[in-house]
Amino acid sequence: MEQNKQIDIGNYAHIRSAEGAKTLPNKYYVSEDIYNLENEQIFQSRWLYVCRESKLRNPGNYFLYEMEKESIIILRDRRKKVRAFYNVCRHRGTRLCSELEGEFSKSIQCPYHAWTYGLDGKLIGAPNMHEIENFNKKDYPLHRVALEIWEGCIFINLSDNPQPFRKAFAPIYKKFKRWQLSKLEIDHSLLYEVNANWKLILQNYSECYHCPTLHPQLNRLTNFRDSANDLEEGPFLGGPMRMIKSGGSMTMSGNRCAMPLSGVSGEDLNRVYYYVIFPNMLLSLQPDYVLIHRILPLGTSKSTVICDWLFHPDAMTDSKFNPSDAIEFWNMTNKQDWEVCESAQKGIASKVYIPGPYSEFESMIAALDREYLKALDN
Amino acid sequence: MEQNKQIDIGNYAHIRSAEGAKTLPNKYYVSEDIYNLENEQIFQSRWLYVCRESKLRNPGNYFLYEMEKESIIILRDRRKKVRAFYNVCRHRGTRLCSELEGEFSKSIQCPYHAWTYGLDGKLIGAPNMHEIENFNKKDYPLHRVALEIWEGCIFINLSDNPQPFRKAFAPIYKKFKRWQLSKLEIDHSLLYEVNANWKLILQNYSECYHCPTLHPQLNRLTNFRDSANDLEEGPFLGGPMRMIKSGGSMTMSGNRCAMPLSGVSGEDLNRVYYYVIFPNMLLSLQPDYVLIHRILPLGTSKSTVICDWLFHPDAMTDSKFNPSDAIEFWNMTNKQDWEVCESAQKGIASKVYIPGPYSEFESMIAALDREYLKALDN
Amino acid sequence: MEQNKQIDIGNYAHIRSAEGAKTLPNKYYVSEDIYNLENEQIFQSRWLYVCRESKLRNPGNYFLYEMEKESIIILRDRRKKVRAFYNVCRHRGTRLCSELEGEFSKSIQCPYHAWTYGLDGKLIGAPNMHEIENFNKKDYPLHRVALEIWEGCIFINLSDNPQPFRKAFAPIYKKFKRWQLSKLEIDHSLLYEVNANWKLILQNYSECYHCPTLHPQLNRLTNFRDSANDLEEGPFLGGPMRMIKSGGSMTMSGNRCAMPLSGVSGEDLNRVYYYVIFPNMLLSLQPDYVLIHRILPLGTSKSTVICDWLFHPDAMTDSKFNPSDAIEFWNMTNKQDWEVCESAQKGIASKVYIPGPYSEFESMIAALDREYLKALDN
């Protein structure tokens, strides 16, 4: 395989292969039934990236994680523990909060009949319900949602019986230590509405075969052949690309826009690492900053993507800190990607669409498709 | 039951009880199938409140009652009789009128091919149809809709075989005589679009348990404990609340905004009466004015509500007439209610929603739910 | 039959008869299942009018024919042949073009991964795919669409096995020679969005029984009784109407707005001919110009109509050329028609709608309904 000759990033590239795989049949992109099955088997079962923990600085802080049909309250309780609950009153189902973020004093009170819950979810007040025979407040706590924090990132799991997070994340639990992710702060966020299936967004991220055509600016910074995967199977997929310019970064200027993250050294100073954290997170590690995409399905052909640019607080106070160089670069690249994802969504809906062959550069999509089908079939 | 001790309005309060009832499962608020069944079993079977008769002052006057899929022409014919017909030409189905209200001269002519109907619905003109063998105009009258007038209110029934109105309305047929409803005139109307199931709006109206939390202004005028029901089962549900201030009314100022209705006397001068007229009318009787809400379902989670403020014509010419005091009060209260109904609709759609327990103050909702389930099952 | 006495256009009028036919049941206008069946049995099977050939003047010119779920590339290749392909890349299904019209140089390149096709649809470039075992470019041409040109009009057929065009169009293949359709040019186009089923638009076009009521201006130019059909059964239906004013035309002024088309002579100078070319074209031949309507279904109750006004190039340079006289006339008439089609769509959706009787003047609709039901049943 020609491209491998040019890669000197580790020794994993040689095993990369699409192995004759083809794209998925179009039902996976247009069928309502499959979309509902995905919701059940994937989005109600897997750990989902929600937000950075730093969004909840103080006890009482909360925000809502809004999915297509669910609203989840994520809060920091009085003992500073982060917790998650369904935004559903146990009395008549009313949403307890409608503001997307805010601060609770010591409790959560339903605006309808003043049923009141502690920040631990326990029902602590239910006016007049003492008149009802056998009514017991302990029977009506808020519905809890499993929650874990990893590298400063909050994950939730809507399953009744979630796989333990450490087990689920074992392949990458300590992998990114050198980027000191938990210390990073969001400098900028952008929200995109994309008229494409969520999987098309993950697939688009999983190969740089499209870079020469779609991303002329990005393609000047990294050669699509200079890439490799160090995670090649399972829910975590990706690996490094070498930057053409030594000491550069993925920015409009091609130069770093912040001082390098202190744990990053050696060859990593000349690389960018791209990882899919299945099913809804994309993690892009540059020497000087980190990019996180969060994807939210809103139907078979509609998704929301939130993109965060993270920097080290020390870098943010440096006189040479120039985040717009990275923000502008990825905002441009994001828009190029979303537009082609939307074109793919439309074309795939055609009656003549049939699975097409992957190139070797799309081996990671083939792995992603395998993981997806396995998850759907569970 | 504590709240009953404070009630001295009649002797019906003691039997009020939610009897351990719980809220309805969420299918009744989100399922398309149940929504279609409701349409058939309730909205195509029960008597529906449409409008005040005074809207049709003169012979020839008409207006359209527009439902989700049907349009009904309500008109006053030349003999001053009020009639209702489906807005569907018997030739090719075209809607005969598109203007929401207006005046017919002596007939209704289809704009497409000039088929012409008398105000009694008979086909009186069908150009060129005499050439068609066996064509007989008497076979093609407009489809009639059963119609009755009660207390100045027009009701229609879309059933082929409607229950006689007097029988259906027996429990309340003469109940409201003292408010002289048929003489009242609409002073003001407001239309609201509410993203909630129609039943949530009825349920919201059926209890004042939420008043302390949701309606601080209203709660200053009536104490939610000072309420009772004099209709506790069936399609008509409700009863009186005592106003805290003797001689007051439900207004921004707490004072009457018009002279009391002449038939209202004694303790009724200090009460407001609230009734659900199942399935689409809410009747609120103040000493000085009457409020009518009409509810129109437009889908599982969408309704329109029209709210009319009615006064006696004598009061409307009085120098102290101040209707905005009542309009502003109920517009504010309506908006508080619709917002929480929308929050309930969203929360109930959650996968974790399960029926919650009613308090004793929600006994009327429990009765309403029973009536609804009975109607659905007919 | 009274109207026949006044007709002296040929001898076909005597056989026109609605034969007691009635309008179609409402499922044909509101059912999603029938709409999907129509798509399969009619719009994926019959020859569809797309556009005038003159839209593609030069080699490389293309435009997109956009249907509800399909996008078709229609192009003129380097050898000047007009061809049609699905706008779907064989790699990952991406739409190759998004601009509605434009010019290809020598090939069509997918914007995603640069797979490149010749204007004959052959895959001529697929970067890096040589690395994939057994990958052969000849296995991945664009999906072709059958295409024919008739009288300067481009028709396509989405069937895998289309009926030969000449056989399908035999009844009218040479019928319109005297209007020299292939030489005409579009002077003006208007697009209308109509909230009505596509069949209501065809039916509306198929009778002038509605003209006295709906089209007072048109009715002054032609008497609805002075009409006949010279095609009375099958997918092509229609015939002439005599204009009241000798030497007139269908314009605001009632006069010709361009010199008569050179092949039109004798009685045709005083006639307008109206034809339905099932399922999506309406052809209206005036002495001085030609009108073409193209209808595109976008759901059970939504259609797009594009109306083109065609003139002879010689007439267009004449000093007396006054196309706005015709454009204004038909734009007015079109809007009157679409509005009543929308009223019919609404009324037909009513639960009380039942098929109504056709008049003798609606015999062509009865024939259209028969052809439609036959097509649906194939």
Short mmCIF file of N, CA, C and O in Angstrom, two decimals, chain C residues 249-311:
data_model
loop_
_atom_site.label_atom_id
_atom_site.label_comp_id
_atom_site.label_asym_id
_atom_site.label_seq_id
_atom_site.Cartn_x
_atom_site.Cartn_y
_atom_site.Cartn_z
N SER C 249 -56.91 35.78 -29.56
CA SER C 249 -56.03 34.85 -28.84
C SER C 249 -56.37 34.92 -27.36
O SER C 249 -57.16 35.78 -26.92
N MET C 250 -55.79 34.03 -26.59
CA MET C 250 -56.07 33.98 -25.15
C MET C 250 -55.11 34.96 -24.46
O MET C 250 -54.02 34.59 -24.01
N THR C 251 -55.51 36.20 -24.39
CA THR C 251 -54.69 37.27 -23.81
C THR C 251 -55.62 38.23 -23.06
O THR C 251 -56.84 38.14 -23.16
N MET C 252 -55.01 39.12 -22.31
CA MET C 252 -55.81 40.12 -21.59
C MET C 252 -56.65 40.94 -22.57
O MET C 252 -57.81 41.24 -22.31
N SER C 253 -56.05 41.31 -23.70
CA SER C 253 -56.76 42.16 -24.66
C SER C 253 -57.71 41.35 -25.55
O SER C 253 -58.59 41.92 -26.19
N GLY C 254 -57.50 40.06 -25.61
CA GLY C 254 -58.28 39.22 -26.52
C GLY C 254 -57.68 39.20 -27.93
O GLY C 254 -58.15 38.45 -28.80
N ASN C 255 -56.65 39.99 -28.15
CA ASN C 255 -55.97 40.01 -29.45
C ASN C 255 -54.71 39.17 -29.42
O ASN C 255 -54.17 38.89 -28.35
N ARG C 256 -54.22 38.80 -30.59
CA ARG C 256 -52.94 38.10 -30.64
C ARG C 256 -51.84 38.99 -30.09
O ARG C 256 -51.87 40.21 -30.29
N CYS C 257 -50.86 38.35 -29.43
CA CYS C 257 -49.75 39.13 -28.88
C CYS C 257 -48.48 38.88 -29.67
O CYS C 257 -47.41 39.39 -29.32
N ALA C 258 -48.59 38.05 -30.70
CA ALA C 258 -47.44 37.77 -31.57
C ALA C 258 -48.00 37.35 -32.93
O ALA C 258 -49.18 36.98 -33.04
N MET C 259 -47.18 37.40 -33.95
CA MET C 259 -47.64 36.95 -35.27
C MET C 259 -47.99 35.46 -35.15
O MET C 259 -47.39 34.72 -34.37
N PRO C 260 -49.00 34.99 -35.91
CA PRO C 260 -49.37 33.57 -35.80
C PRO C 260 -48.20 32.67 -36.18
O PRO C 260 -47.36 33.04 -37.01
N LEU C 261 -48.15 31.51 -35.56
CA LEU C 261 -47.11 30.53 -35.89
C LEU C 261 -47.31 30.12 -37.35
O LEU C 261 -48.45 29.89 -37.79
N SER C 262 -46.19 30.01 -38.10
CA SER C 262 -46.32 29.95 -39.57
C SER C 262 -47.07 28.71 -40.06
O SER C 262 -47.73 28.76 -41.10
N GLY C 263 -47.03 27.62 -39.29
CA GLY C 263 -47.74 26.42 -39.76
C GLY C 263 -49.23 26.43 -39.43
O GLY C 263 -49.96 25.55 -39.88
N VAL C 264 -49.67 27.37 -38.66
CA VAL C 264 -51.06 27.41 -38.23
C VAL C 264 -51.90 28.17 -39.24
O VAL C 264 -51.54 29.30 -39.62
N SER C 265 -53.00 27.57 -39.70
CA SER C 265 -53.79 28.22 -40.75
C SER C 265 -55.25 27.82 -40.63
O SER C 265 -55.61 26.97 -39.80
N GLY C 266 -56.06 28.43 -41.46
CA GLY C 266 -57.49 28.07 -41.53
C GLY C 266 -58.18 28.22 -40.19
O GLY C 266 -57.94 29.20 -39.46
N GLU C 267 -59.00 27.23 -39.85
CA GLU C 267 -59.79 27.31 -38.61
C GLU C 267 -58.91 27.34 -37.37
O GLU C 267 -59.32 27.86 -36.33
N ASP C 268 -57.68 26.78 -37.47
CA ASP C 268 -56.81 26.76 -36.30
C ASP C 268 -56.43 28.16 -35.83
O ASP C 268 -56.03 28.37 -34.69
N LEU C 269 -56.57 29.13 -36.76
CA LEU C 269 -56.27 30.52 -36.37
C LEU C 269 -57.32 31.06 -35.38
O LEU C 269 -57.09 32.08 -34.74
N ASN C 270 -58.43 30.37 -35.29
CA ASN C 270 -59.50 30.80 -34.37
C ASN C 270 -59.72 29.83 -33.21
O ASN C 270 -60.75 29.86 -32.57
N ARG C 271 -58.75 28.95 -33.02
CA ARG C 271 -58.92 27.94 -31.98
C ARG C 271 -57.75 27.93 -30.99
O ARG C 271 -56.63 28.30 -31.35
N VAL C 272 -58.04 27.44 -29.80
CA VAL C 272 -56.99 27.08 -28.86
C VAL C 272 -57.17 25.59 -28.55
O VAL C 272 -58.30 25.11 -28.44
N TYR C 273 -56.05 24.87 -28.51
CA TYR C 273 -56.10 23.43 -28.25
C TYR C 273 -55.48 23.15 -26.88
O TYR C 273 -54.41 23.67 -26.56
N TYR C 274 -56.17 22.31 -26.11
CA TYR C 274 -55.71 21.96 -24.75
C TYR C 274 -55.51 20.45 -24.63
O TYR C 274 -56.45 19.70 -24.89
N TYR C 275 -54.31 20.04 -24.22
CA TYR C 275 -54.06 18.60 -24.06
C TYR C 275 -53.36 18.28 -22.72
O TYR C 275 -52.42 18.98 -22.33
N VAL C 276 -53.85 17.23 -22.10
CA VAL C 276 -53.14 16.61 -20.97
C VAL C 276 -52.21 15.56 -21.54
O VAL C 276 -52.65 14.68 -22.30
N ILE C 277 -50.90 15.67 -21.24
CA ILE C 277 -49.93 14.61 -21.59
C ILE C 277 -49.63 13.93 -20.25
O ILE C 277 -48.77 14.39 -19.49
N PHE C 278 -50.36 12.87 -19.96
CA PHE C 278 -50.29 12.20 -18.67
C PHE C 278 -48.89 11.68 -18.41
O PHE C 278 -48.28 11.12 -19.32
N PRO C 279 -48.31 11.82 -17.21
CA PRO C 279 -48.96 12.32 -16.01
C PRO C 279 -48.59 13.75 -15.62
O PRO C 279 -49.17 14.25 -14.66
N ASN C 280 -47.65 14.43 -16.32
CA ASN C 280 -47.18 15.68 -15.69
C ASN C 280 -47.06 16.88 -16.62
O ASN C 280 -46.37 17.84 -16.29
N MET C 281 -47.71 16.82 -17.80
CA MET C 281 -47.55 17.93 -18.75
C MET C 281 -48.92 18.37 -19.26
O MET C 281 -49.78 17.54 -19.57
N LEU C 282 -49.09 19.69 -19.36
CA LEU C 282 -50.28 20.26 -19.97
C LEU C 282 -49.81 21.12 -21.14
O LEU C 282 -48.92 21.95 -20.97
N LEU C 283 -50.39 20.89 -22.31
CA LEU C 283 -49.94 21.56 -23.53
C LEU C 283 -51.10 22.38 -24.10
O LEU C 283 -52.14 21.82 -24.44
N SER C 284 -50.92 23.70 -24.17
CA SER C 284 -51.98 24.60 -24.63
C SER C 284 -51.47 25.36 -25.86
O SER C 284 -50.51 26.12 -25.77
N LEU C 285 -52.13 25.11 -26.98
CA LEU C 285 -51.64 25.63 -28.26
C LEU C 285 -52.55 26.76 -28.74
O LEU C 285 -53.69 26.52 -29.14
N GLN C 286 -52.04 27.96 -28.68
CA GLN C 286 -52.74 29.12 -29.22
C GLN C 286 -52.24 29.37 -30.63
O GLN C 286 -51.19 28.87 -31.02
N PRO C 287 -52.94 30.20 -31.42
CA PRO C 287 -52.43 30.47 -32.77
C PRO C 287 -51.06 31.15 -32.75
O PRO C 287 -50.24 30.96 -33.64
N ASP C 288 -50.82 31.94 -31.71
CA ASP C 288 -49.61 32.78 -31.70
C ASP C 288 -48.57 32.37 -30.66
O ASP C 288 -47.45 32.88 -30.68
N TYR C 289 -48.94 31.46 -29.79
CA TYR C 289 -47.95 31.01 -28.80
C TYR C 289 -48.41 29.70 -28.17
O TYR C 289 -49.55 29.26 -28.38
N VAL C 290 -47.51 29.10 -27.41
CA VAL C 290 -47.78 27.81 -26.78
C VAL C 290 -47.47 27.93 -25.29
O VAL C 290 -46.48 28.58 -24.90
N LEU C 291 -48.33 27.31 -24.50
CA LEU C 291 -48.15 27.32 -23.05
C LEU C 291 -47.87 25.88 -22.61
O LEU C 291 -48.56 24.96 -23.05
N ILE C 292 -46.87 25.69 -21.78
CA ILE C 292 -46.62 24.36 -21.22
C ILE C 292 -46.60 24.45 -19.70
O ILE C 292 -45.88 25.28 -19.12
N HIS C 293 -47.43 23.64 -19.06
CA HIS C 293 -47.39 23.48 -17.60
C HIS C 293 -46.70 22.16 -17.28
O HIS C 293 -47.01 21.13 -17.88
N ARG C 294 -45.78 22.20 -16.33
CA ARG C 294 -45.16 20.97 -15.81
C ARG C 294 -45.53 20.84 -14.34
O ARG C 294 -45.38 21.82 -13.59
N ILE C 295 -46.00 19.66 -13.94
CA ILE C 295 -46.50 19.46 -12.58
C ILE C 295 -45.61 18.47 -11.84
O ILE C 295 -45.27 17.41 -12.37
N LEU C 296 -45.24 18.83 -10.64
CA LEU C 296 -44.36 17.98 -9.83
C LEU C 296 -45.02 17.71 -8.48
O LEU C 296 -45.24 18.62 -7.70
N PRO C 297 -45.38 16.44 -8.20
CA PRO C 297 -45.99 16.13 -6.89
C PRO C 297 -44.95 16.22 -5.78
O PRO C 297 -43.81 15.78 -5.94
N LEU C 298 -45.33 16.80 -4.66
CA LEU C 298 -44.44 16.90 -3.50
C LEU C 298 -45.11 16.38 -2.24
O LEU C 298 -44.79 16.80 -1.14
N GLY C 299 -46.08 15.49 -2.42
CA GLY C 299 -46.83 14.96 -1.29
C GLY C 299 -48.28 14.80 -1.70
O GLY C 299 -48.66 15.21 -2.80
N THR C 300 -49.10 14.22 -0.81
CA THR C 300 -50.51 14.00 -1.17
C THR C 300 -51.22 15.31 -1.45
O THR C 300 -52.13 15.35 -2.26
N SER C 301 -50.80 16.38 -0.79
CA SER C 301 -51.57 17.62 -0.93
C SER C 301 -50.67 18.81 -1.26
O SER C 301 -50.93 19.93 -0.85
N LYS C 302 -49.60 18.54 -2.00
CA LYS C 302 -48.68 19.62 -2.35
C LYS C 302 -48.06 19.33 -3.71
O LYS C 302 -47.59 18.22 -3.96
N SER C 303 -48.05 20.34 -4.56
CA SER C 303 -47.46 20.19 -5.89
C SER C 303 -46.76 21.49 -6.27
O SER C 303 -47.11 22.55 -5.76
N THR C 304 -45.80 21.36 -7.16
CA THR C 304 -45.23 22.54 -7.79
C THR C 304 -45.67 22.54 -9.24
O THR C 304 -45.71 21.48 -9.87
N VAL C 305 -46.03 23.71 -9.77
CA VAL C 305 -46.35 23.83 -11.19
C VAL C 305 -45.42 24.86 -11.79
O VAL C 305 -45.27 25.97 -11.25
N ILE C 306 -44.77 24.49 -12.90
CA ILE C 306 -43.96 25.47 -13.64
C ILE C 306 -44.66 25.72 -14.96
O ILE C 306 -45.04 24.78 -15.67
N CYS C 307 -44.88 26.99 -15.26
CA CYS C 307 -45.61 27.37 -16.47
C CYS C 307 -44.67 28.14 -17.39
O CYS C 307 -44.06 29.12 -16.97
N ASP C 308 -44.52 27.65 -18.61
CA ASP C 308 -43.65 28.31 -19.60
C ASP C 308 -44.48 28.88 -20.75
O ASP C 308 -45.39 28.22 -21.25
N TRP C 309 -44.13 30.09 -21.17
CA TRP C 309 -44.75 30.72 -22.35
C TRP C 309 -43.75 30.63 -23.51
O TRP C 309 -42.64 31.17 -23.40
N LEU C 310 -44.13 29.95 -24.60
CA LEU C 310 -43.21 29.73 -25.74
C LEU C 310 -43.68 30.50 -26.98
O LEU C 310 -44.87 30.47 -27.32
N PHE C 311 -42.73 31.10 -27.63
CA PHE C 311 -42.99 31.85 -28.86
C PHE C 311 -41.99 31.44 -29.93
O PHE C 311 -40.93 30.87 -29.65
#
